Short mmCIF file of C-alpha atoms in Angstrom, two decimals:
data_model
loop_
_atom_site.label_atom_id
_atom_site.label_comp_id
_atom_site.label_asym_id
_atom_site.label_seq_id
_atom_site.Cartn_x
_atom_site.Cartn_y
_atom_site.Cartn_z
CA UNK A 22 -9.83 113.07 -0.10
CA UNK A 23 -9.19 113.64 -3.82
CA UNK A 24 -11.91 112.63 -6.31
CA UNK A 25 -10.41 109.66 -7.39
CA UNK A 26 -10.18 108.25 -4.13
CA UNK A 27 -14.16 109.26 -3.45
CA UNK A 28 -15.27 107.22 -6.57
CA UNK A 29 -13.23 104.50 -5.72
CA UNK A 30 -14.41 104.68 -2.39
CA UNK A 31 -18.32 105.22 -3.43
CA UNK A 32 -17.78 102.26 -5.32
CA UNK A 33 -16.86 100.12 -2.91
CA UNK A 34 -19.77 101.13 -0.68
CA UNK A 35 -22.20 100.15 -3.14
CA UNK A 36 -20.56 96.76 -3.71
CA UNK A 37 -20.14 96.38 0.57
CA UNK A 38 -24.01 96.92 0.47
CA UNK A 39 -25.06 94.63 -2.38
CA UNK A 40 -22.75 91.65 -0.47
CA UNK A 41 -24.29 92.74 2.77
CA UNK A 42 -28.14 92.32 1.93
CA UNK A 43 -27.11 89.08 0.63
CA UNK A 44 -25.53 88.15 3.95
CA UNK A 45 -28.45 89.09 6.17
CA UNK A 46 -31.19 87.86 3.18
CA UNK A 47 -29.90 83.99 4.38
CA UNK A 48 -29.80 84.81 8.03
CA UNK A 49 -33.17 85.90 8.31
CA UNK A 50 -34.07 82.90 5.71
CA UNK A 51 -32.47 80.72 8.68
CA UNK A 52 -34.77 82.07 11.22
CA UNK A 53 -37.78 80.57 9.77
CA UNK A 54 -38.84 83.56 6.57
CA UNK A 55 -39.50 82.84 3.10
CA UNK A 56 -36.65 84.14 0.56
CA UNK A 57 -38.78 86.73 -1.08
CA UNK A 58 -39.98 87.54 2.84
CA UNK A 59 -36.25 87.77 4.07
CA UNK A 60 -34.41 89.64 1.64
CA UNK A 61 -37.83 92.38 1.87
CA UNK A 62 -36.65 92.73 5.26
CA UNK A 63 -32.89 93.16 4.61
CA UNK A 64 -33.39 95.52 2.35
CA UNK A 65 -35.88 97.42 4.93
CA UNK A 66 -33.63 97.16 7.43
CA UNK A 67 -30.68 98.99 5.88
CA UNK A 68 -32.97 101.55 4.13
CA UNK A 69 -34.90 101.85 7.05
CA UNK A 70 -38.19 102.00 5.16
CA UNK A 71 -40.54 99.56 3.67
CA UNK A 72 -41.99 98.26 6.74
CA UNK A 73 -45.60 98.14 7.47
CA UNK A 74 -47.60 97.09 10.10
CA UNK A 75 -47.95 93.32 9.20
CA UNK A 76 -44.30 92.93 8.24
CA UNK A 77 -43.04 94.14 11.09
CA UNK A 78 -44.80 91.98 13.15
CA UNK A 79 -42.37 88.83 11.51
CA UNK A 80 -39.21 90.54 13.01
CA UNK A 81 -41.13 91.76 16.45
CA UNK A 82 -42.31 88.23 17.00
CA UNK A 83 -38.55 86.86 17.28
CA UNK A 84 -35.42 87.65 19.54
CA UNK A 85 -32.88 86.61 16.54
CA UNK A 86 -34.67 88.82 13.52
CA UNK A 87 -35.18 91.71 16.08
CA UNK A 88 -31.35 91.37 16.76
CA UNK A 89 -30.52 91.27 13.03
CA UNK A 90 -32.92 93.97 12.09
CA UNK A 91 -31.14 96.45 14.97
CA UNK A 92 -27.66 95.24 13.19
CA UNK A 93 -28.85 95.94 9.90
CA UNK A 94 -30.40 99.40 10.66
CA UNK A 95 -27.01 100.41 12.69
CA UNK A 96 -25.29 99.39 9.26
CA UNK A 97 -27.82 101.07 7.14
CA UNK A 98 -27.37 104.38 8.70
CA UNK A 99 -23.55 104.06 8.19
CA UNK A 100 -23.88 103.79 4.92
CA UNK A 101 -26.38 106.45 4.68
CA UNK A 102 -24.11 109.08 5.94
CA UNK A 103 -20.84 107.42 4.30
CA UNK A 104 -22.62 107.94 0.98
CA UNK A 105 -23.81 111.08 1.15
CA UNK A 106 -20.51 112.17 2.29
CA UNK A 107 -18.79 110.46 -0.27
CA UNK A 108 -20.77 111.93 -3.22
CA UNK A 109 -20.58 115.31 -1.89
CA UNK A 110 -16.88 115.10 -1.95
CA UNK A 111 -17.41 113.97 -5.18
CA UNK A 112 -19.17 117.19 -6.46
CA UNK A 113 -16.83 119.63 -4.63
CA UNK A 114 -13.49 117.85 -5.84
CA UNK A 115 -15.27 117.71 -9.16
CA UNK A 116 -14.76 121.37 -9.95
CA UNK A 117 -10.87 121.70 -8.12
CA UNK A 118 -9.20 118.13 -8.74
CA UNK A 119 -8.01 116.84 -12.00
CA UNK A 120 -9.96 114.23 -12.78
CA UNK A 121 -7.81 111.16 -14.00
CA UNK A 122 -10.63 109.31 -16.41
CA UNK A 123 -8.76 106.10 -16.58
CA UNK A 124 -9.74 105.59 -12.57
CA UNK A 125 -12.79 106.76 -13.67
CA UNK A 126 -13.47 104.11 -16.75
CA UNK A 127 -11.75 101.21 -14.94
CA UNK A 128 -14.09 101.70 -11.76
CA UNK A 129 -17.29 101.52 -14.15
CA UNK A 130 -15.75 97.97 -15.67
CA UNK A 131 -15.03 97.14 -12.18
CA UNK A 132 -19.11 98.36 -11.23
CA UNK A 133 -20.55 96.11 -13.77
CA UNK A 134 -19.02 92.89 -13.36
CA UNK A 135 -19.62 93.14 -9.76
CA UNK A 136 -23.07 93.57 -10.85
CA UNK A 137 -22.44 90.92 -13.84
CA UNK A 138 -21.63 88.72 -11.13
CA UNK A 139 -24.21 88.89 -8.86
CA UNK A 140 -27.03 87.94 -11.58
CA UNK A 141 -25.36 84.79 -11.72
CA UNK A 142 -27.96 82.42 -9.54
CA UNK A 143 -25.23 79.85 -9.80
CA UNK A 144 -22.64 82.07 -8.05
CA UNK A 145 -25.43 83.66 -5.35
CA UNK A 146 -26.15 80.24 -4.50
CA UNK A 147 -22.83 79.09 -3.57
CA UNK A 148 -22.34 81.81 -1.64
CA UNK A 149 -25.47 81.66 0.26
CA UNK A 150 -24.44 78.10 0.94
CA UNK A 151 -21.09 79.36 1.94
CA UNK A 152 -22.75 82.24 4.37
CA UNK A 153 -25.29 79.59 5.80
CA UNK A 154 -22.84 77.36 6.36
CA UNK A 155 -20.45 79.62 8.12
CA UNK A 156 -23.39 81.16 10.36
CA UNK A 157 -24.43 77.80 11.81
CA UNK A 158 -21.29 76.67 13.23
CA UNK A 159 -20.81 80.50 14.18
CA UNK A 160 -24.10 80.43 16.49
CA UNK A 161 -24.20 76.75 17.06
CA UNK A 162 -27.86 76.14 15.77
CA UNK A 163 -29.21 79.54 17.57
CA UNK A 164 -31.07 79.97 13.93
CA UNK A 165 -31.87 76.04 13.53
CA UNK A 166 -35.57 75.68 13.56
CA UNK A 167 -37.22 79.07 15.24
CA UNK A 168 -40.21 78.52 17.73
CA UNK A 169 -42.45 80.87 18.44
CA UNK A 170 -45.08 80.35 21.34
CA UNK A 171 -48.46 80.98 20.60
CA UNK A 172 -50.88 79.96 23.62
CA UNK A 173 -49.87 78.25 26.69
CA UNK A 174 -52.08 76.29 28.71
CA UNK A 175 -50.48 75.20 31.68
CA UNK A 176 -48.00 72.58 30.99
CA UNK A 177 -48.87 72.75 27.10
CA UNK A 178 -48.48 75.30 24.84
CA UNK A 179 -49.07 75.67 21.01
CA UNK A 180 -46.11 76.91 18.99
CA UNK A 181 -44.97 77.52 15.58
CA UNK A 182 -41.94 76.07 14.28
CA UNK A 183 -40.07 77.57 11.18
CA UNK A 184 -38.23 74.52 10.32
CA UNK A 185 -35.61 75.07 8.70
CA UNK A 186 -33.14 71.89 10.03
CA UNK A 187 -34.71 68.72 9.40
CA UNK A 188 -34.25 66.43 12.81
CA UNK A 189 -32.47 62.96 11.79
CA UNK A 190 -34.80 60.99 13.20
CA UNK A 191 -38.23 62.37 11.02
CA UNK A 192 -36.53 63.42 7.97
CA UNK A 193 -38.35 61.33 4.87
CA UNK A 194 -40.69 59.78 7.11
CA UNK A 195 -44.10 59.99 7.76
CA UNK A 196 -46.26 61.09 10.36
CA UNK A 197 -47.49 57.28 10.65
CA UNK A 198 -44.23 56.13 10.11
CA UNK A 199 -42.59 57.53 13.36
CA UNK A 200 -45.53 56.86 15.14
CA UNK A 201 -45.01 60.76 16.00
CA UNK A 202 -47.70 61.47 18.50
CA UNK A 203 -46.82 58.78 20.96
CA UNK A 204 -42.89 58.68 20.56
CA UNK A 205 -43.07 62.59 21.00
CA UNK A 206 -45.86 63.16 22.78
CA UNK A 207 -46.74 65.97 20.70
CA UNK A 208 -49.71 66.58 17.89
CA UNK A 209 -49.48 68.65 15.02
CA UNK A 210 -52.30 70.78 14.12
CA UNK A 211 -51.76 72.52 10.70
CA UNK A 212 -48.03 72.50 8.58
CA UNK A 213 -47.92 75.30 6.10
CA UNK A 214 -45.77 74.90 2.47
CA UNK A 215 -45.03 77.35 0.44
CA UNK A 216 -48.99 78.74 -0.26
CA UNK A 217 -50.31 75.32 0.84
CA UNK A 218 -51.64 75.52 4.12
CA UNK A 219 -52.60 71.74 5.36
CA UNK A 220 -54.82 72.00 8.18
CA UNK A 221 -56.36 68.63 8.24
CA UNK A 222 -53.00 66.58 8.57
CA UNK A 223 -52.96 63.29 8.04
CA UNK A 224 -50.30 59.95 9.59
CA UNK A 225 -49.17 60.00 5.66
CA UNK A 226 -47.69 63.43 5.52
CA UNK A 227 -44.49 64.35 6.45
CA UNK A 228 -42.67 67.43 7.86
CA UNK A 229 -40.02 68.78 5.55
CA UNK A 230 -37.80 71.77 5.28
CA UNK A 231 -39.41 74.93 5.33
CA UNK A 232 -42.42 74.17 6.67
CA UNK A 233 -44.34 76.02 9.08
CA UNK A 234 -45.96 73.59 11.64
CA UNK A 235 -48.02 74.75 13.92
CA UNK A 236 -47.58 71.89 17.29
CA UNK A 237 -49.10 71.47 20.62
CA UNK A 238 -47.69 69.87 23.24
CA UNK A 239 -45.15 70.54 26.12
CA UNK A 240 -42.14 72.87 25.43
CA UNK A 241 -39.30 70.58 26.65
CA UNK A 242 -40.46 68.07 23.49
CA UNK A 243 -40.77 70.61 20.92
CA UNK A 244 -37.65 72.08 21.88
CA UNK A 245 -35.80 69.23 22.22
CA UNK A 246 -37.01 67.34 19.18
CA UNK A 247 -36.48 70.63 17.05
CA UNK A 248 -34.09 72.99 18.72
CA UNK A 249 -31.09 69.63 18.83
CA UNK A 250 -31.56 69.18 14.73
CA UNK A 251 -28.31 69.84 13.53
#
């Protein structure tokens, strides 16, 4: 492979990886993690470092990030080796090629407004629309709205739902509203916002989009009021 080649080629491995942390930053947003939370975890993933203990319990805890995260790191250790293979080439063809400085200049122009364009938040936005988009009629709601069982007590159980789809029939309405505890037969202990962590709920609150609730009742109502969302 000729040096011009490798620094196209190096090039374009940077740029694949930049695109592809984006990519698995909104899938692991759709399984219930925070932005900041979700792209720490991409980037982990194809580093395959960063993790401690208490992190790593966020993709342990769930079947669809633990699935990701073995993608990612299978991906991140492809691009491991393809770079350092590509830059040695680089340094050995360095000395023997010609080096045409033209490919050279044009690749750099080429770099930064890749890197131009991904600044823009107007431009990551529509494509994290356009990825989100794509990945739920892809897996058919498999990251709508992630539960994760806590405790079960014979028929009951408490879980924790990511929400991340807003069901039809409670979106904009409250607690009161939807009469929620007797039409679904299920109570909610504690929903969690941003920082804000409610944990004496009241009938005038509502459940919105990325809230963590934390529910009791029987699994065939939480899963079919918030697993059927989309």
């Amino acid at each position: 492979m000729s040096f011009n080649v490798s620094l196209i080629s190096f090039f374009v491995l940077i740029i694949a990886y930049f695109i592809l942390v984006e990519i698995f930053t909104v899938l692991f947003r759709l399984t219930g993690l925070r932005e900041d939370k979700a792209r720490f975890q991409a980037v982990s993933c194809m580093t395959n470092s960063g993790f401690t203990t208490r992190e790593s319990e966020l993709i342990l805890n769930s079947a669809a990030r633990r699935n990701l995260a073995r993608v990612m790191m299978l991906f991140g250790y492809l691009f491991a080796v393809s770079g350092v293979s590509l830059l040695v080439n680089l340094f050995i063809r360095s000395s023997g090629d010609q080096i045409n400085w033209m490919t050279i200049l044009y690749s750099l122009v080429f770099l930064v407004v890749i890197l131009v364009i991904t600044r823009s938040k107007w431009i990551i936005r529509k494509f994290d629309e356009l990825v989100e988009r794509l990945a739920k009629n892809k897996t058919k709601g498999a990251f709508c709205n992630n539960v994760r069982i806590l405790e079960m007590f014979h028929d009951k159980l408490i879980a924790e739902v990511f929400v991340t789809c807003i069901p039809p029939e409670i979106r904009d309405k409250t607690l009161l509203e939807m009469n929620f505890r007797h039409t679904y037969k299920l109570n909610v202990l504690l929903i969690k916002r941003g920082n804000i962590i409610m944990d004496h709920v009241i009938s005038s609150d509502e459940i919105k989009q990325g809230d963590r609730v934390l529910i009791y009742g029987s699994k065939n109502n939480i899963m079919e009021l918030f697993k059927d969302s989309i």
